[in-house]
Amino acid sequence: MQIEVVTLFPPMIVEALRFGVVGRALASGRLTVGTEDPRDHTHDPHRTVDDRPYGGGPGMVLKPGPMLAAIRAAAARLPAGSPRVCLSAQGERFTQAHARELAGRAGLLLVAGRYEGMDERVIELGIDRELSIGDYVLSGGELPALTVIDAVARLLPGVLGDERSSAFDSFSDGLLDWPHYTRPEVFEGLEVPKVLLSGKHADIDRWRLAQAVWRTWRRRPELILGRELAPEVQRLLNEFLAAEADRGEDRG
Ligand code: 4G1
């Protein structure tokens, strides 16, 4: 897969991608990431990329000319029809479903903003969709772009060990993780749950799934409500709810 990022700070993207799983995806050539700097598409001596907002107010806005020229230059290196995505707080919330969808494409263009954001006409002319990684104020779209690249890269064929990808396609998909433990067996007086030491793999699988279901229900019920559940997950949830009702814990 080929990803191009339009950013005023190319090293922020390139340097951050050198490590771990994504670093290896790049080294193996399964992923390539290029950058395009809007400053290289300016024509004045100061290489100006920002200007004051029409209508007044604080802050600066990215000038449309250099932004759109950079988007077009980056898009020209990608397969025709590659999605052009702007990272912005106004976007749809980025989820694993978006990551899966984007990982199925041969190319992807990501545009990171700075200052107060982009001239709206750049979005109209050069962007297909806007994605947001969450509701907080940031100083730029680079970390969101890196978030999307990381989530997408791990879904590319051959990037992860197949053990893990297949485990995540099973019914635990869409649930929070179960608790993890490694040696030592007792740490600062806290023991590893006995079942994990039993060597009974069916029991261990059941325990992990139960932990994932219970934790998800407790911490992120919206991940479960209104979703089609695997029968195994539904059964565990029903057991959990029945036990909760018995203990009268449904009042909080
Ligand atoms: C209005 C958050 C503005 C921010 C409301 C999530 C935040 C890109 C994201 C902002 C950005 C809220 C994101 C804000 C983002 C131009 C430069 C836009 C940075 C910028 C809640 C600043 N997911 N924010 N504006 O943070 O790019 O993708």
Short mmCIF file of C-alpha atoms and ligand atoms in Angstrom, two decimals:
data_model
loop_
_atom_site.label_atom_id
_atom_site.label_comp_id
_atom_site.label_asym_id
_atom_site.label_seq_id
_atom_site.Cartn_x
_atom_site.Cartn_y
_atom_site.Cartn_z
CA MET A 1 0.00 0.00 0.00
CA GLN A 2 1.13 3.55 -0.70
CA ILE A 3 0.23 6.43 1.64
CA GLU A 4 1.00 10.09 0.95
CA VAL A 5 0.77 12.73 3.69
CA VAL A 6 0.41 16.45 3.07
CA THR A 7 2.04 18.16 6.06
CA LEU A 8 4.04 21.26 6.97
CA PHE A 9 6.26 18.98 9.11
CA PRO A 10 7.30 15.96 7.02
CA PRO A 11 9.89 14.77 9.60
CA MET A 12 7.12 14.42 12.19
CA ILE A 13 5.58 11.73 9.98
CA VAL A 14 8.71 10.08 8.60
CA GLU A 15 10.62 9.86 11.90
CA ALA A 16 7.66 8.54 13.88
CA LEU A 17 7.16 5.67 11.42
CA ARG A 18 10.66 4.22 11.85
CA PHE A 19 9.76 2.08 14.88
CA GLY A 20 8.15 -1.25 15.62
CA VAL A 21 5.55 -2.96 13.47
CA VAL A 22 5.09 -0.01 11.08
CA GLY A 23 8.86 0.48 10.76
CA ARG A 24 9.13 -3.13 9.62
CA ALA A 25 6.20 -2.77 7.19
CA LEU A 26 8.11 0.12 5.58
CA ALA A 27 11.44 -1.73 5.56
CA SER A 28 9.82 -4.76 3.90
CA GLY A 29 8.16 -2.57 1.24
CA ARG A 30 4.65 -3.75 2.14
CA LEU A 31 3.95 -0.09 2.94
CA THR A 32 5.43 3.08 1.46
CA VAL A 33 4.84 6.52 2.95
CA GLY A 34 5.65 9.76 1.15
CA THR A 35 5.11 13.36 2.22
CA GLU A 36 4.33 16.62 0.44
CA ASP A 37 5.06 19.97 2.09
CA PRO A 38 2.69 22.82 1.10
CA ARG A 39 5.62 25.21 1.69
CA ASP A 40 7.22 23.76 -1.45
CA HIS A 41 4.18 25.02 -3.36
CA THR A 42 4.51 28.68 -2.40
CA HIS A 43 5.83 31.35 -4.76
CA ASP A 44 6.74 34.26 -2.45
CA PRO A 45 10.15 34.85 -0.82
CA HIS A 46 8.76 34.09 2.67
CA ARG A 47 7.16 30.85 1.51
CA THR A 48 3.93 31.89 3.20
CA VAL A 49 1.45 29.10 3.93
CA ASP A 50 -0.94 30.93 6.31
CA ASP A 51 -3.02 34.09 6.34
CA ARG A 52 -5.53 35.93 8.52
CA PRO A 53 -9.10 34.63 8.58
CA TYR A 54 -11.75 36.49 6.59
CA GLY A 55 -14.27 37.80 9.10
CA GLY A 56 -11.58 38.44 11.68
CA GLY A 57 -10.81 36.62 14.87
CA PRO A 58 -7.75 34.98 16.39
CA GLY A 59 -5.34 32.63 14.71
CA MET A 60 -4.36 31.94 11.13
CA VAL A 61 -5.79 29.84 8.31
CA LEU A 62 -3.82 27.72 5.82
CA LYS A 63 -3.81 29.46 2.44
CA PRO A 64 -5.72 27.45 -0.17
CA GLY A 65 -3.18 27.73 -3.01
CA PRO A 66 -0.20 25.88 -1.50
CA MET A 67 -2.49 23.35 0.22
CA LEU A 68 -4.36 22.36 -2.94
CA ALA A 69 -1.17 22.28 -5.02
CA ALA A 70 0.42 19.95 -2.44
CA ILE A 71 -2.67 17.72 -2.41
CA ARG A 72 -2.60 17.47 -6.20
CA ALA A 73 1.14 16.73 -6.29
CA ALA A 74 0.76 13.97 -3.70
CA ALA A 75 -2.37 12.54 -5.36
CA ALA A 76 -0.52 12.33 -8.69
CA ARG A 77 1.86 9.75 -7.11
CA LEU A 78 -1.05 7.55 -5.97
CA PRO A 79 -3.25 5.13 -7.91
CA ALA A 80 -6.19 6.97 -9.48
CA GLY A 81 -9.22 7.02 -7.18
CA SER A 82 -7.23 6.74 -3.94
CA PRO A 83 -9.30 8.26 -1.11
CA ARG A 84 -8.23 11.77 -0.12
CA VAL A 85 -8.77 12.11 3.62
CA CYS A 86 -8.38 15.23 5.72
CA LEU A 87 -7.78 14.78 9.44
CA SER A 88 -9.96 17.27 11.23
CA ALA A 89 -11.95 17.69 14.42
CA GLN A 90 -15.05 18.14 12.20
CA GLY A 91 -14.65 14.67 10.68
CA GLU A 92 -16.45 11.42 11.26
CA ARG A 93 -14.97 9.56 14.23
CA PHE A 94 -12.18 7.27 13.00
CA THR A 95 -12.87 3.63 13.92
CA GLN A 96 -11.48 0.18 13.19
CA ALA A 97 -14.12 -0.09 10.43
CA HIS A 98 -12.52 2.92 8.67
CA ALA A 99 -9.08 1.34 9.15
CA ARG A 100 -10.28 -1.91 7.52
CA GLU A 101 -11.86 -0.03 4.64
CA LEU A 102 -8.74 2.09 4.00
CA ALA A 103 -6.42 -0.94 4.30
CA GLY A 104 -8.30 -2.46 1.37
CA ARG A 105 -7.19 0.35 -0.95
CA ALA A 106 -3.94 0.50 -2.91
CA GLY A 107 -3.38 4.18 -2.10
CA LEU A 108 -4.37 6.73 0.52
CA LEU A 109 -3.86 10.49 0.75
CA LEU A 110 -3.87 12.04 4.23
CA VAL A 111 -3.94 15.80 4.79
CA ALA A 112 -2.87 17.24 8.15
CA GLY A 113 -3.86 20.78 9.10
CA ARG A 114 -2.08 23.35 11.25
CA TYR A 115 -3.03 26.72 12.79
CA GLU A 116 -6.84 27.05 12.96
CA GLY A 117 -7.26 24.76 9.96
CA MET A 118 -7.72 24.85 6.21
CA ASP A 119 -9.62 27.16 3.89
CA GLU A 120 -12.99 25.41 3.42
CA ARG A 121 -12.62 25.52 -0.38
CA VAL A 122 -9.64 23.15 -0.22
CA ILE A 123 -11.92 20.57 1.41
CA GLU A 124 -14.53 21.14 -1.30
CA LEU A 125 -12.01 20.86 -4.14
CA GLY A 126 -9.44 18.35 -2.92
CA ILE A 127 -10.86 16.17 -0.13
CA ASP A 128 -13.23 13.18 -0.27
CA ARG A 129 -13.81 12.71 3.45
CA GLU A 130 -12.88 14.10 6.85
CA LEU A 131 -11.92 11.85 9.76
CA SER A 132 -11.39 12.78 13.42
CA ILE A 133 -9.54 10.68 15.99
CA GLY A 134 -11.47 12.19 18.92
CA ASP A 135 -12.78 15.23 20.71
CA TYR A 136 -9.88 17.29 22.02
CA VAL A 137 -7.88 20.27 20.80
CA LEU A 138 -4.62 19.51 19.00
CA SER A 139 -1.97 21.71 17.42
CA GLY A 140 -1.89 19.78 14.17
CA GLY A 141 -3.27 16.87 12.16
CA GLU A 142 0.04 14.98 12.11
CA LEU A 143 -0.61 12.82 15.18
CA PRO A 144 -4.09 11.93 13.87
CA ALA A 145 -2.51 11.07 10.46
CA LEU A 146 0.03 8.84 12.25
CA THR A 147 -2.82 7.21 14.17
CA VAL A 148 -4.58 6.34 10.91
CA ILE A 149 -1.35 5.07 9.32
CA ASP A 150 -0.61 2.86 12.34
CA ALA A 151 -4.11 1.38 12.45
CA VAL A 152 -4.12 0.76 8.67
CA ALA A 153 -0.57 -0.63 8.40
CA ARG A 154 -1.18 -3.41 10.93
CA LEU A 155 -4.04 -4.69 8.75
CA LEU A 156 -1.91 -5.06 5.62
CA PRO A 157 -1.15 -8.65 4.59
CA GLY A 158 2.10 -9.93 6.08
CA VAL A 159 2.61 -6.99 8.46
CA LEU A 160 1.52 -8.80 11.62
CA GLY A 161 2.11 -12.38 12.64
CA ASP A 162 -0.96 -14.26 11.41
CA GLU A 163 -1.62 -15.70 14.89
CA ARG A 164 -2.69 -12.35 16.19
CA SER A 165 -4.75 -11.18 13.22
CA SER A 166 -6.79 -14.38 13.22
CA ALA A 167 -7.37 -14.16 16.99
CA PHE A 168 -8.79 -10.70 16.40
CA ASP A 169 -11.19 -11.87 13.70
CA SER A 170 -12.87 -14.28 16.13
CA PHE A 171 -15.76 -13.34 18.45
CA SER A 172 -13.55 -11.19 20.65
CA ASP A 173 -13.52 -8.71 17.73
CA GLY A 174 -15.12 -5.42 18.80
CA LEU A 175 -14.65 -6.12 22.51
CA LEU A 176 -12.09 -4.68 24.90
CA ASP A 177 -9.06 -6.80 25.61
CA TRP A 178 -8.83 -9.34 28.42
CA PRO A 179 -6.22 -8.85 31.19
CA HIS A 180 -2.67 -9.97 30.34
CA TYR A 181 -0.04 -11.48 32.65
CA THR A 182 3.54 -12.62 32.30
CA ARG A 183 6.21 -13.87 34.73
CA PRO A 184 6.64 -13.79 37.69
CA GLU A 185 3.67 -15.79 39.01
CA VAL A 186 3.46 -13.54 42.08
CA PHE A 187 4.31 -9.85 41.70
CA GLU A 188 4.24 -7.54 44.74
CA GLY A 189 1.84 -10.00 46.37
CA LEU A 190 -0.54 -10.17 43.38
CA GLU A 191 -1.08 -13.60 41.80
CA VAL A 192 -1.74 -14.55 38.20
CA PRO A 193 -5.29 -15.98 37.83
CA LYS A 194 -5.03 -19.75 38.39
CA VAL A 195 -6.76 -20.72 35.14
CA LEU A 196 -3.91 -19.20 33.12
CA LEU A 197 -1.45 -21.61 34.79
CA SER A 198 -3.69 -24.66 34.28
CA GLY A 199 -2.59 -25.51 30.74
CA LYS A 200 -6.27 -26.16 29.88
CA HIS A 201 -6.57 -24.20 26.67
CA ALA A 202 -10.36 -24.45 26.33
CA ASP A 203 -10.76 -23.12 29.91
CA ILE A 204 -8.27 -20.33 29.20
CA ASP A 205 -10.09 -19.29 26.01
CA ARG A 206 -13.43 -19.25 27.87
CA TRP A 207 -11.97 -17.22 30.75
CA ARG A 208 -10.43 -14.67 28.41
CA LEU A 209 -13.62 -14.23 26.41
CA ALA A 210 -15.64 -13.87 29.64
CA GLN A 211 -13.18 -11.23 30.91
CA ALA A 212 -13.40 -9.36 27.61
CA VAL A 213 -17.22 -9.42 27.64
CA TRP A 214 -17.52 -8.33 31.28
CA ARG A 215 -14.98 -5.56 31.00
CA THR A 216 -16.59 -4.26 27.82
CA TRP A 217 -20.04 -4.28 29.41
CA ARG A 218 -18.74 -2.47 32.50
CA ARG A 219 -16.46 0.08 30.82
CA ARG A 220 -17.83 0.59 27.30
CA PRO A 221 -21.44 -0.67 27.14
CA GLU A 222 -21.95 1.27 23.88
CA LEU A 223 -19.63 -1.22 22.19
CA ILE A 224 -22.12 -3.97 23.01
CA LEU A 225 -25.53 -2.24 22.88
CA GLY A 226 -27.16 -2.34 19.45
CA ARG A 227 -24.58 -4.77 18.10
CA GLU A 228 -25.09 -8.25 16.75
CA LEU A 229 -23.26 -10.52 19.21
CA ALA A 230 -21.75 -13.92 18.54
CA PRO A 231 -23.89 -16.55 20.35
CA GLU A 232 -20.95 -17.37 22.65
CA VAL A 233 -20.62 -13.71 23.62
CA GLN A 234 -24.40 -13.27 24.08
CA ARG A 235 -24.47 -16.32 26.40
CA LEU A 236 -21.62 -14.93 28.54
CA LEU A 237 -23.29 -11.54 28.72
CA ASN A 238 -26.60 -13.11 29.78
CA GLU A 239 -24.78 -15.06 32.54
CA PHE A 240 -23.10 -11.88 33.68
CA LEU A 241 -26.34 -9.91 33.75
CA ALA A 242 -28.12 -12.70 35.66
CA ALA A 243 -25.32 -12.85 38.25
CA GLU A 244 -25.40 -9.07 38.58
CA ALA A 245 -29.17 -9.07 39.08
CA ASP A 246 -28.83 -11.81 41.75
CA ARG A 247 -26.35 -9.70 43.67
CA GLY A 248 -28.61 -6.64 43.25
CA GLU A 249 -25.73 -4.80 41.64
CA ASP A 250 -27.83 -3.30 38.86
CA ARG A 251 -28.43 -0.23 41.04
CA GLY A 252 -24.80 0.65 40.61
C1 4G1 B 1 -12.37 22.64 17.06
C2 4G1 B 1 -8.85 16.83 17.11
C3 4G1 B 1 -11.02 22.62 16.75
C4 4G1 B 1 -8.21 17.87 16.47
C5 4G1 B 1 -12.87 21.68 17.95
C6 4G1 B 1 -9.01 15.61 16.52
C7 4G1 B 1 -10.68 20.73 18.16
C8 4G1 B 1 -7.54 15.92 13.32
C9 4G1 B 1 -7.87 16.46 14.55
C10 4G1 B 1 -10.19 21.68 17.28
C11 4G1 B 1 -7.71 17.71 15.17
C12 4G1 B 1 -12.02 20.73 18.49
C13 4G1 B 1 -8.52 15.44 15.23
C14 4G1 B 1 -8.75 21.64 16.96
C15 4G1 B 1 -7.05 18.85 14.45
C16 4G1 B 1 -6.06 22.38 12.49
C17 4G1 B 1 -4.77 22.12 13.18
C18 4G1 B 1 -7.13 21.66 13.21
C19 4G1 B 1 -5.08 21.27 14.37
C20 4G1 B 1 -6.57 21.31 14.58
C21 4G1 B 1 -12.52 19.69 19.42
C22 4G1 B 1 -6.88 22.40 15.59
N1 4G1 B 1 -8.55 14.35 14.43
N2 4G1 B 1 -7.06 20.05 15.10
N3 4G1 B 1 -8.28 22.43 15.97
O1 4G1 B 1 -8.01 20.90 17.57
O2 4G1 B 1 -6.53 18.71 13.37
O3 4G1 B 1 -7.96 14.65 13.30
#
